[in-house]
């Protein structure tokens, strides 16, 4: 039809037809790509014949302009109309909503009410979607009251939108009450409630709802997978993804599903499963979607495979190398301790014309911090606002304090923390406390710990870290006092846990763990290891054993740290020369860091350990961090 339009428009110039005919043409143009030029010509024709104020035609023209992305022309229709109709407002509200312009949606809604026009069942879903995405509970409640006054609360689409709004705004119990009184519950209402319960951490309730659903679609499955991932139940997210593939031939994962499940692989450092999901996405043709490819890239980086992450980045077209893609690459370099590469990637991004954002600088400054690039980090921090138009936020100050603290400039870091206009939070004082231990500065540690005890009264880690410093200094009376405080508060130390994925299965180890089926083999391996390491120059760092016991007992305690158990298990269960990948829930201790270097050399293995802060790549007796961590 688009080819016939010019001749049709010329004909209509001389012989105007009934307005309904123009409505049909506008409907076709709205659904046809690259039709804005013809749409404008038709608009001119309607102006010429005086049909432009017809309520139906005005609404159709607004829809046409919105679908073509010309929101300005669509809005001008409203401004120039003598008496805009609900149809016109609905077209504009829908058009802005589909482009996620939620603030403008609410402005249009207020303008509609100011014209004394009543919203209908087409208006409310888009307005409630705007309230949900803006987390505007107050406005959402006001809109709900209008739904009640117009008798539309129980309309299936309005009802589902209300449930979604209350769920996203954290009022999931109220959403459930609405759900219970709905006469007809569509899949959207079930999905919204499931997502709401997952968002507030009520995983069991979400599971019961999912099990009770009469019918599920891809959004239902994705909501569960995403919810499990967000709540740290990574193994269940991966299991649910497998169930979706096997049990639901009529429901195939889409690109959102893939993006939702990949963080579960990253959380568990499940590289083998991540590779399988990547391959599955490729078979469905989903890996060409830039958002999916960026998510795959992030998964590889967090699973320790920087080479694959970089390969994914280079597979993106220039147009698809968005700020999100660049940020993922910069953060990958930063987490692997490759500060110079993070800086280089940041500079490449800027040269390519992509505008750096707040996340870019967080990743960049983190990379500088982990590599000791103090001067470069400070230079970028000082020029953020003036050169890059990015205002420094709390997380950037936290990176700078961490940067200076790691470099041993504790007094300078303390000065910045004290002078911050933004309230300094736990991450800033935590960085100071951690670095104080590294640089054995008990005075700064006490100042930082004092602030942390107020900011995080229930965090046992702060008490334990200060207690460890007192133990290293031989101040056992102070250690006893802090341990007494922990007992009084009922707080316990988070146990060190390390895990490794072998043949697609995760194996977890706690410090001193003897529950694993191969425990006897693991302990036999570790019993023989110290002699080999000492012959190569290893000396146990017994300062990391924080008990008032003799040196021999301290060495025994060090030998059963969780990361050593995981390394031993990996060596026993993989082929010679195969890379070992270990994840730890806490910061790797100094002795395990030293031991991993010697083990990598003795057994000719690359050992990649991801701790709570970063990656360590051990190879031939050297760590990628250069012992700066």
XYZ file of C-alpha atoms in Angstrom:
629
model
C 0.000 0.000 0.000
C 2.903 2.352 0.722
C 3.817 2.375 -2.989
C 0.251 3.462 -3.917
C 0.048 6.180 -1.270
C 1.466 9.097 -3.311
C -1.113 8.610 -6.077
C -3.864 8.038 -3.504
C -2.941 11.251 -1.687
C -2.951 13.194 -4.981
C -6.408 11.821 -5.709
C -7.695 12.767 -2.252
C -6.365 16.280 -2.724
C -9.044 16.872 -5.347
C -11.717 14.456 -4.106
C -12.005 14.290 -0.291
C -13.700 11.192 1.126
C -15.459 10.304 4.386
C -13.279 10.715 7.543
C -13.517 6.963 8.272
C -11.523 6.311 5.105
C -8.672 8.500 6.387
C -8.837 6.660 9.686
C -8.124 3.376 7.892
C -5.126 4.881 6.081
C -3.721 6.250 9.332
C -4.126 2.854 10.986
C -2.054 1.260 8.197
C 0.619 3.978 8.441
C 0.864 3.441 12.201
C 1.757 -0.203 11.599
C 4.115 0.468 8.674
C 7.810 1.252 9.305
C 9.343 4.400 7.775
C 5.984 5.949 6.945
C 6.415 9.302 8.693
C 6.756 11.307 5.442
C 3.479 9.934 4.082
C 1.854 10.458 7.464
C 2.778 14.128 7.416
C 1.403 14.480 3.894
C -1.873 12.940 5.012
C -1.933 15.262 8.031
C -1.566 18.244 5.664
C -4.440 16.880 3.584
C -6.668 16.622 6.668
C -5.812 20.216 7.578
C -6.694 21.307 4.053
C -10.091 19.605 4.170
C -10.817 20.646 7.771
C -10.884 17.098 9.146
C -7.934 17.529 11.539
C -10.108 18.195 14.601
C -12.194 15.064 14.118
C -11.733 13.169 17.453
C -11.029 9.801 15.815
C -8.657 11.222 13.202
C -6.770 13.334 15.758
C -6.241 10.212 17.886
C -5.127 8.204 14.843
C -2.662 10.923 13.835
C -1.219 10.982 17.355
C -0.777 7.198 17.251
C 0.919 7.458 13.847
C 3.365 10.119 15.035
C 4.131 8.198 18.245
C 4.807 4.952 16.370
C 7.234 6.851 14.110
C 9.026 8.347 17.114
C 7.911 11.920 16.398
C 6.503 12.593 19.866
C 6.818 16.352 19.433
C 4.369 16.417 16.497
C 2.063 14.089 18.416
C 2.074 16.447 21.408
C 1.417 19.482 19.183
C -1.845 17.850 18.093
C -2.992 18.078 21.707
C -1.879 21.682 22.159
C -3.651 22.870 19.002
C -6.876 20.891 19.448
C -9.803 23.059 20.631
C -11.430 20.225 22.605
C -9.217 17.143 22.925
C -11.036 13.853 23.426
C -10.211 10.879 25.665
C -9.194 9.057 22.463
C -6.472 11.623 21.751
C -5.156 11.492 25.311
C -5.151 7.693 25.266
C -3.113 7.630 22.039
C -0.565 10.039 23.490
C -0.389 8.252 26.840
C 0.091 4.895 25.111
C 2.743 6.278 22.743
C 4.807 7.779 25.554
C 4.394 4.652 27.695
C 5.718 2.379 24.948
C 8.874 4.506 24.895
C 9.162 4.304 28.702
C 8.599 8.051 29.146
C 6.773 7.502 32.409
C 6.998 11.038 33.794
C 5.419 12.387 30.593
C 2.671 9.760 30.868
C 1.690 11.132 34.276
C 1.830 14.711 32.962
C -0.545 13.778 30.139
C -2.821 12.029 32.622
C -2.980 15.151 34.801
C -3.734 17.237 31.693
C -6.542 14.822 30.825
C -8.095 15.246 34.265
C -7.678 19.030 34.006
C -9.819 18.902 30.856
C -12.553 17.197 32.958
C -12.220 14.021 30.889
C -12.777 10.628 32.488
C -10.052 7.996 32.038
C -11.207 4.573 30.856
C -9.963 0.984 30.809
C -7.491 1.933 28.045
C -6.012 4.807 30.074
C -5.487 3.229 33.491
C -3.118 0.346 32.577
C -0.555 2.718 31.031
C -0.846 5.253 33.864
C -0.460 2.523 36.495
C 2.546 1.154 34.605
C 4.117 4.623 34.879
C 3.442 4.719 38.635
C 4.979 1.253 38.997
C 8.145 2.109 37.098
C 8.565 5.415 38.917
C 7.845 3.649 42.248
C 5.271 6.382 42.843
C 3.010 4.690 45.387
C 1.245 7.923 46.376
C 0.214 8.668 42.777
C -0.643 5.007 42.250
C -3.037 5.072 45.210
C -4.687 8.216 43.819
C -5.116 6.509 40.446
C -6.549 3.473 42.234
C -9.191 5.675 43.866
C -10.162 6.921 40.391
C -10.449 3.308 39.231
C -12.896 2.705 42.080
C -14.932 5.810 41.210
C -15.187 4.763 37.564
C -16.019 1.154 38.484
C -13.009 -0.229 36.624
C -11.059 -1.746 39.522
C -12.191 -5.267 38.640
C -11.535 -4.926 34.907
C -8.995 -7.649 34.140
C -6.418 -5.313 32.560
C -6.857 -2.551 35.124
C -6.787 -5.103 37.955
C -3.566 -6.681 36.665
C -2.002 -3.230 36.354
C -2.981 -2.382 39.935
C -1.428 -5.624 41.182
C 1.750 -4.854 39.237
C 1.893 -1.297 40.614
C 1.436 -2.309 44.255
C 3.891 -5.202 43.858
C 6.633 -3.040 42.367
C 6.075 -0.406 45.050
C 6.613 -3.043 47.749
C 2.966 -3.328 48.862
C 2.680 -6.972 47.894
C 0.123 -7.845 50.591
C -2.254 -5.211 49.245
C -1.612 -6.534 45.748
C -2.560 -10.011 46.968
C -5.837 -8.693 48.400
C -6.737 -7.235 45.015
C -5.743 -10.502 43.372
C -8.067 -12.450 45.672
C -11.132 -10.322 44.806
C -10.554 -10.340 41.039
C -13.337 -12.242 39.294
C -11.117 -13.217 36.387
C -7.379 -13.624 36.839
C -5.303 -13.517 33.678
C -1.691 -14.695 33.421
C -0.455 -11.105 33.782
C -2.008 -10.785 37.249
C -0.402 -14.065 38.398
C 2.960 -12.996 36.978
C 2.814 -9.569 38.630
C 2.080 -11.087 42.039
C 4.850 -13.696 41.691
C 7.354 -10.983 40.737
C 6.167 -8.875 43.683
C 6.730 -11.642 46.216
C 10.141 -12.422 44.739
C 11.054 -8.732 45.013
C 10.393 -8.702 48.783
C 12.199 -12.019 49.287
C 9.090 -14.159 49.891
C 10.394 -16.970 47.703
C 8.181 -19.711 49.183
C 4.976 -17.722 48.588
C 6.043 -17.081 44.986
C 6.696 -20.810 44.541
C 3.210 -21.695 45.821
C 1.630 -19.188 43.428
C 3.657 -20.556 40.531
C 2.590 -24.108 41.365
C -1.075 -23.028 41.555
C -1.097 -21.245 38.183
C -3.625 -22.799 35.791
C -1.476 -21.777 32.825
C 2.034 -20.352 32.522
C 3.786 -18.345 29.859
C 7.401 -17.359 29.285
C 6.987 -14.376 31.639
C 5.878 -16.706 34.464
C 8.987 -18.855 34.142
C 11.250 -15.849 33.709
C 9.794 -14.166 36.817
C 10.693 -17.252 38.866
C 14.202 -17.563 37.400
C 14.877 -13.851 37.867
C 13.455 -13.972 41.396
C 15.647 -16.894 42.416
C 18.702 -15.082 41.042
C 17.856 -11.829 42.850
C 17.376 -13.704 46.121
C 20.695 -15.524 45.874
C 19.175 -18.952 45.174
C 21.353 -19.449 42.113
C 21.165 -23.248 42.031
C 17.351 -23.126 41.997
C 17.393 -20.541 39.195
C 19.540 -22.848 37.071
C 17.339 -25.824 37.943
C 14.202 -23.869 36.995
C 15.783 -22.926 33.666
C 16.451 -26.608 32.927
C 12.855 -27.487 33.891
C 11.582 -24.794 31.554
C 13.578 -26.241 28.655
C 12.575 -29.853 29.312
C 8.991 -29.644 30.542
C 7.547 -26.852 28.449
C 7.888 -27.453 24.742
C 5.187 -24.864 24.087
C 7.013 -22.200 26.143
C 10.506 -21.393 24.913
C 12.906 -19.108 26.785
C 13.238 -15.663 25.239
C 16.076 -13.153 25.448
C 14.800 -11.856 28.817
C 14.947 -15.402 30.225
C 18.556 -15.788 29.112
C 19.512 -12.424 30.626
C 17.761 -13.449 33.880
C 19.485 -16.816 34.286
C 23.054 -15.783 33.416
C 23.647 -13.924 36.728
C 22.929 -17.229 38.506
C 25.929 -18.739 36.702
C 27.994 -15.694 37.624
C 26.918 -15.889 41.282
C 27.946 -19.545 41.544
C 30.951 -19.181 39.223
C 29.322 -22.023 37.259
C 31.342 -21.588 34.064
C 30.353 -24.931 32.523
C 26.657 -24.174 32.914
C 27.215 -20.641 31.646
C 28.837 -22.036 28.506
C 25.866 -24.370 27.969
C 23.416 -21.478 28.294
C 25.521 -19.464 25.840
C 25.358 -22.354 23.373
C 21.609 -22.735 23.936
C 21.111 -19.011 23.268
C 23.120 -19.425 20.076
C 20.894 -22.274 18.859
C 17.818 -20.073 19.386
C 19.485 -17.137 17.649
C 19.278 -15.060 20.827
C 23.009 -14.379 21.170
C 22.731 -11.757 18.415
C 20.625 -9.609 20.748
C 23.043 -7.014 22.195
C 21.557 -7.212 25.705
C 22.027 -10.999 25.714
C 25.596 -10.762 24.426
C 26.478 -8.170 27.079
C 24.951 -10.431 29.768
C 26.973 -13.393 28.442
C 30.059 -11.197 28.516
C 29.398 -10.295 32.158
C 28.870 -13.959 33.031
C 32.220 -14.979 31.546
C 34.004 -12.153 33.354
C 32.493 -13.114 36.715
C 33.261 -16.794 36.130
C 36.932 -15.961 35.587
C 37.072 -16.371 31.799
C 38.272 -12.944 30.751
C 39.303 -14.166 27.286
C 35.719 -15.200 26.476
C 34.342 -11.971 27.936
C 36.616 -9.955 25.677
C 35.617 -12.086 22.675
C 31.940 -11.334 23.329
C 32.689 -7.614 23.458
C 34.442 -7.729 20.090
C 31.426 -9.572 18.608
C 29.283 -6.498 19.257
C 28.826 -4.089 16.368
C 30.027 -0.524 16.838
C 26.411 0.617 17.232
C 25.784 -1.995 19.940
C 28.881 -1.067 21.951
C 26.789 1.005 24.315
C 27.918 2.501 27.607
C 26.575 -0.671 29.285
C 28.828 -2.851 27.108
C 31.878 -0.678 27.776
C 31.111 -0.576 31.513
C 30.928 -4.377 31.570
C 34.355 -4.590 29.917
C 35.920 -1.981 32.229
C 34.438 -3.715 35.300
C 35.757 -7.073 34.041
C 39.292 -5.715 33.800
C 38.935 -4.053 37.205
C 37.738 -7.201 38.987
C 40.634 -9.185 37.511
C 43.137 -6.638 38.805
C 44.009 -5.330 35.338
C 43.917 -1.635 36.150
C 45.931 -0.427 33.126
C 43.593 -2.337 30.790
C 40.560 -0.826 32.566
C 42.014 2.658 32.035
C 42.753 1.869 28.383
C 39.202 0.576 27.822
C 37.760 3.708 29.427
C 39.851 5.929 27.144
C 38.828 3.848 24.100
C 35.172 4.280 25.067
C 35.503 8.054 25.282
C 37.373 8.193 21.956
C 34.608 6.135 20.309
C 32.099 8.848 21.201
C 30.283 6.981 23.988
C 29.499 9.219 26.966
C 30.842 7.865 30.267
C 28.332 7.623 33.110
C 28.427 7.131 36.864
C 28.887 3.348 36.527
C 31.833 3.873 34.158
C 33.692 5.812 36.828
C 32.881 3.324 39.576
C 34.402 0.535 37.454
C 37.362 2.679 36.393
C 38.228 3.853 39.916
C 37.847 0.300 41.215
C 40.362 -0.849 38.588
C 42.794 1.875 39.649
C 42.318 0.864 43.286
C 43.029 -2.838 42.710
C 46.180 -2.058 40.721
C 47.583 0.740 42.873
C 47.185 3.390 40.156
C 46.861 6.188 42.688
C 47.835 9.146 40.490
C 45.644 8.041 37.576
C 42.714 7.298 39.851
C 42.940 10.711 41.492
C 43.261 12.399 38.079
C 40.061 10.790 36.788
C 38.237 11.513 40.043
C 39.254 15.178 39.973
C 38.123 15.614 36.337
C 34.849 13.665 36.544
C 32.588 16.665 36.799
C 34.440 19.238 34.703
C 35.572 17.040 31.794
C 33.008 14.220 31.739
C 29.930 15.942 33.260
C 29.499 13.176 35.858
C 28.877 14.287 39.434
C 30.799 12.342 42.075
C 28.510 10.127 44.155
C 28.987 8.108 47.303
C 30.326 5.062 45.432
C 33.044 7.167 43.774
C 34.209 8.545 47.120
C 34.220 4.959 48.415
C 36.516 3.943 45.538
C 38.880 6.842 46.239
C 39.070 6.020 49.948
C 39.745 2.395 48.978
C 42.379 3.503 46.443
C 44.277 5.582 48.997
C 43.836 3.035 51.788
C 45.232 0.143 49.747
C 48.209 2.304 48.804
C 48.932 2.879 52.497
C 47.843 6.525 52.437
C 45.541 5.900 55.380
C 45.670 9.385 56.862
C 44.758 10.968 53.506
C 41.918 8.459 53.097
C 40.723 9.203 56.635
C 40.797 12.927 55.883
C 38.594 12.462 52.789
C 36.178 10.231 54.709
C 35.822 12.840 57.454
C 35.389 15.774 55.054
C 32.827 14.160 52.739
C 29.728 16.276 52.132
C 27.867 13.059 51.369
C 27.299 10.923 54.467
C 30.085 8.347 54.585
C 28.700 4.825 54.717
C 29.898 1.363 55.712
C 31.825 0.707 52.497
C 34.092 3.700 53.124
C 34.885 2.868 56.741
C 35.075 -0.818 55.831
C 37.773 -0.043 53.248
C 39.708 1.880 55.885
C 39.392 -0.918 58.424
C 40.481 -3.589 55.947
C 43.455 -1.556 54.714
C 44.430 -0.766 58.300
C 44.949 -4.460 58.875
C 46.988 -4.827 55.682
C 49.224 -1.927 56.705
C 49.052 -2.812 60.429
C 47.759 0.586 61.523
C 45.816 -0.163 64.684
C 44.989 3.487 65.430
C 43.154 4.106 62.140
C 41.531 0.682 62.506
C 40.043 1.682 65.864
C 38.637 4.923 64.391
C 37.103 3.089 61.421
C 35.723 0.278 63.581
C 34.107 2.758 65.969
C 32.176 4.295 63.059
C 31.237 0.877 61.703
C 29.886 -0.311 65.059
C 27.340 2.535 64.794
C 26.581 2.165 61.071
C 26.385 -1.646 61.109
C 25.660 -2.749 64.684
C 24.738 -6.271 63.560
C 27.727 -6.897 61.281
C 29.968 -9.341 63.110
C 32.697 -8.980 60.479
C 33.725 -5.538 61.744
C 34.166 -6.795 65.312
C 36.083 -9.827 64.080
C 38.419 -7.799 61.861
C 39.356 -5.480 64.731
C 39.669 -8.503 67.010
C 42.038 -10.075 64.474
C 44.222 -6.969 64.538
C 44.355 -7.058 68.324
C 45.297 -10.750 68.099
C 48.095 -10.020 65.617
C 49.376 -7.342 68.009
C 49.218 -9.824 70.904
C 46.560 -7.775 72.730
C 44.592 -10.793 73.917
C 42.678 -8.865 76.589
C 41.188 -6.641 73.872
C 40.385 -9.756 71.848
C 38.468 -11.200 74.816
C 36.495 -7.960 75.235
C 35.383 -7.926 71.594
C 34.497 -11.623 71.653
C 32.423 -10.975 74.773
C 30.539 -8.235 72.886
C 29.877 -10.694 70.055
C 28.495 -13.241 72.520
C 26.283 -10.632 74.204
C 24.871 -9.533 70.843
C 24.415 -13.134 69.724
C 26.525 -12.546 66.614
C 28.588 -15.238 64.926
C 31.400 -15.111 62.408
C 30.442 -15.961 58.825
C 32.266 -19.227 58.117
C 34.784 -19.229 55.290
C 33.360 -21.190 52.368
C 34.989 -22.028 49.035
C 33.510 -23.931 46.147
C 34.619 -25.317 42.826
C 32.660 -26.553 39.812
C 33.805 -29.934 38.508
C 31.935 -31.535 35.579
C 29.041 -29.127 36.004
C 28.582 -29.851 39.710
C 29.495 -27.411 42.496
C 31.447 -28.772 45.481
C 31.534 -26.550 48.578
C 33.972 -26.652 51.491
C 33.953 -24.958 54.885
C 37.141 -24.361 56.851
C 38.091 -27.621 58.584
C 35.342 -29.420 56.645
C 35.439 -33.234 56.738
C 31.963 -33.907 55.354
C 32.902 -34.282 51.694
C 32.908 -37.888 50.365
C 36.559 -37.432 49.351
C 37.622 -35.857 52.658
C 40.216 -38.536 53.444
C 41.900 -38.103 50.027
C 41.817 -34.311 50.350
C 43.392 -34.333 53.816
C 46.028 -36.860 52.717
C 46.936 -34.529 49.835
C 47.139 -31.526 52.174
C 49.210 -33.475 54.689
C 51.896 -34.137 52.069
C 51.788 -30.622 50.598
C 53.594 -28.438 53.216
C 56.898 -30.286 52.879
C 56.902 -29.786 49.093
C 55.986 -26.114 49.448
C 58.597 -25.457 52.137
C 61.235 -27.044 49.925
C 60.248 -24.478 47.278
C 60.538 -21.601 49.761
C 57.071 -21.403 51.346
C 56.824 -20.129 54.920
C 53.433 -20.378 56.668
C 52.039 -16.963 57.584
C 50.858 -17.928 61.053
C 49.764 -14.378 61.864
C 46.524 -15.304 60.085
C 45.706 -17.837 62.818
C 44.026 -15.731 65.442
C 44.179 -17.976 68.485
C 46.636 -17.883 71.367
C 48.251 -21.245 70.473
C 51.754 -22.432 69.537
C 53.221 -22.238 66.009
C 52.673 -25.932 65.214
C 48.958 -25.693 65.988
C 48.745 -22.519 63.931
C 50.219 -24.319 60.907
C 47.664 -27.117 61.310
C 44.846 -24.558 61.389
C 46.134 -22.884 58.223
C 46.273 -26.207 56.353
C 42.494 -26.688 56.495
C 41.306 -23.286 55.249
C 38.416 -23.694 52.817
C 40.306 -22.459 49.737
C 43.073 -25.034 50.329
C 40.461 -27.799 50.585
C 38.896 -26.641 47.297
C 42.294 -26.479 45.569
C 43.194 -29.983 46.768
C 39.841 -31.328 45.587
C 40.316 -29.682 42.194
C 43.785 -31.135 41.675
C 42.563 -34.612 42.647
C 39.594 -34.493 40.260
C 40.906 -32.799 37.112
C 43.455 -33.654 34.453
C 47.077 -32.521 34.853
C 47.524 -28.953 33.648
C 43.803 -28.136 33.762
C 42.884 -24.699 35.128
C 41.252 -24.687 38.574
C 38.497 -22.167 39.313
C 37.596 -21.502 42.950
C 35.159 -19.046 44.502
C 35.343 -17.860 48.114
C 32.663 -15.994 50.060
C 35.220 -13.922 52.015
C 38.532 -12.220 51.273
C 41.303 -14.759 50.665
C 43.702 -14.857 53.617
C 47.378 -14.009 53.222
C 48.620 -17.520 53.865
C 46.222 -19.098 51.348
C 47.313 -16.463 48.824
C 50.944 -17.396 49.416
C 50.196 -21.135 49.341
C 48.239 -20.853 46.068
C 51.295 -19.343 44.386
C 53.485 -22.269 45.449
C 50.846 -24.879 44.557
C 50.453 -23.373 41.063
C 54.201 -23.755 40.528
C 54.604 -27.230 42.060
C 51.609 -28.750 40.236
C 51.930 -26.710 37.016
C 48.392 -25.381 37.254
C 46.720 -22.061 36.722
C 44.516 -21.437 39.765
C 41.862 -18.734 39.511
C 40.333 -17.697 42.835
C 37.451 -15.243 43.019
C 37.075 -13.808 46.502
C 34.571 -11.219 47.723
C 36.600 -8.360 46.191
C 38.352 -9.541 43.047
C 39.999 -12.313 41.014
C 43.457 -13.748 41.648
C 45.131 -15.639 38.785
C 47.952 -17.835 40.130
C 50.383 -19.249 37.575
C 54.013 -20.414 37.815
C 54.259 -19.140 41.383
C 53.038 -15.633 40.579
C 49.667 -13.959 41.218
C 48.159 -11.505 38.737
C 47.611 -9.036 41.581
C 51.360 -8.673 42.057
C 50.694 -9.207 45.781
C 48.845 -5.868 45.797
C 45.451 -6.742 47.200
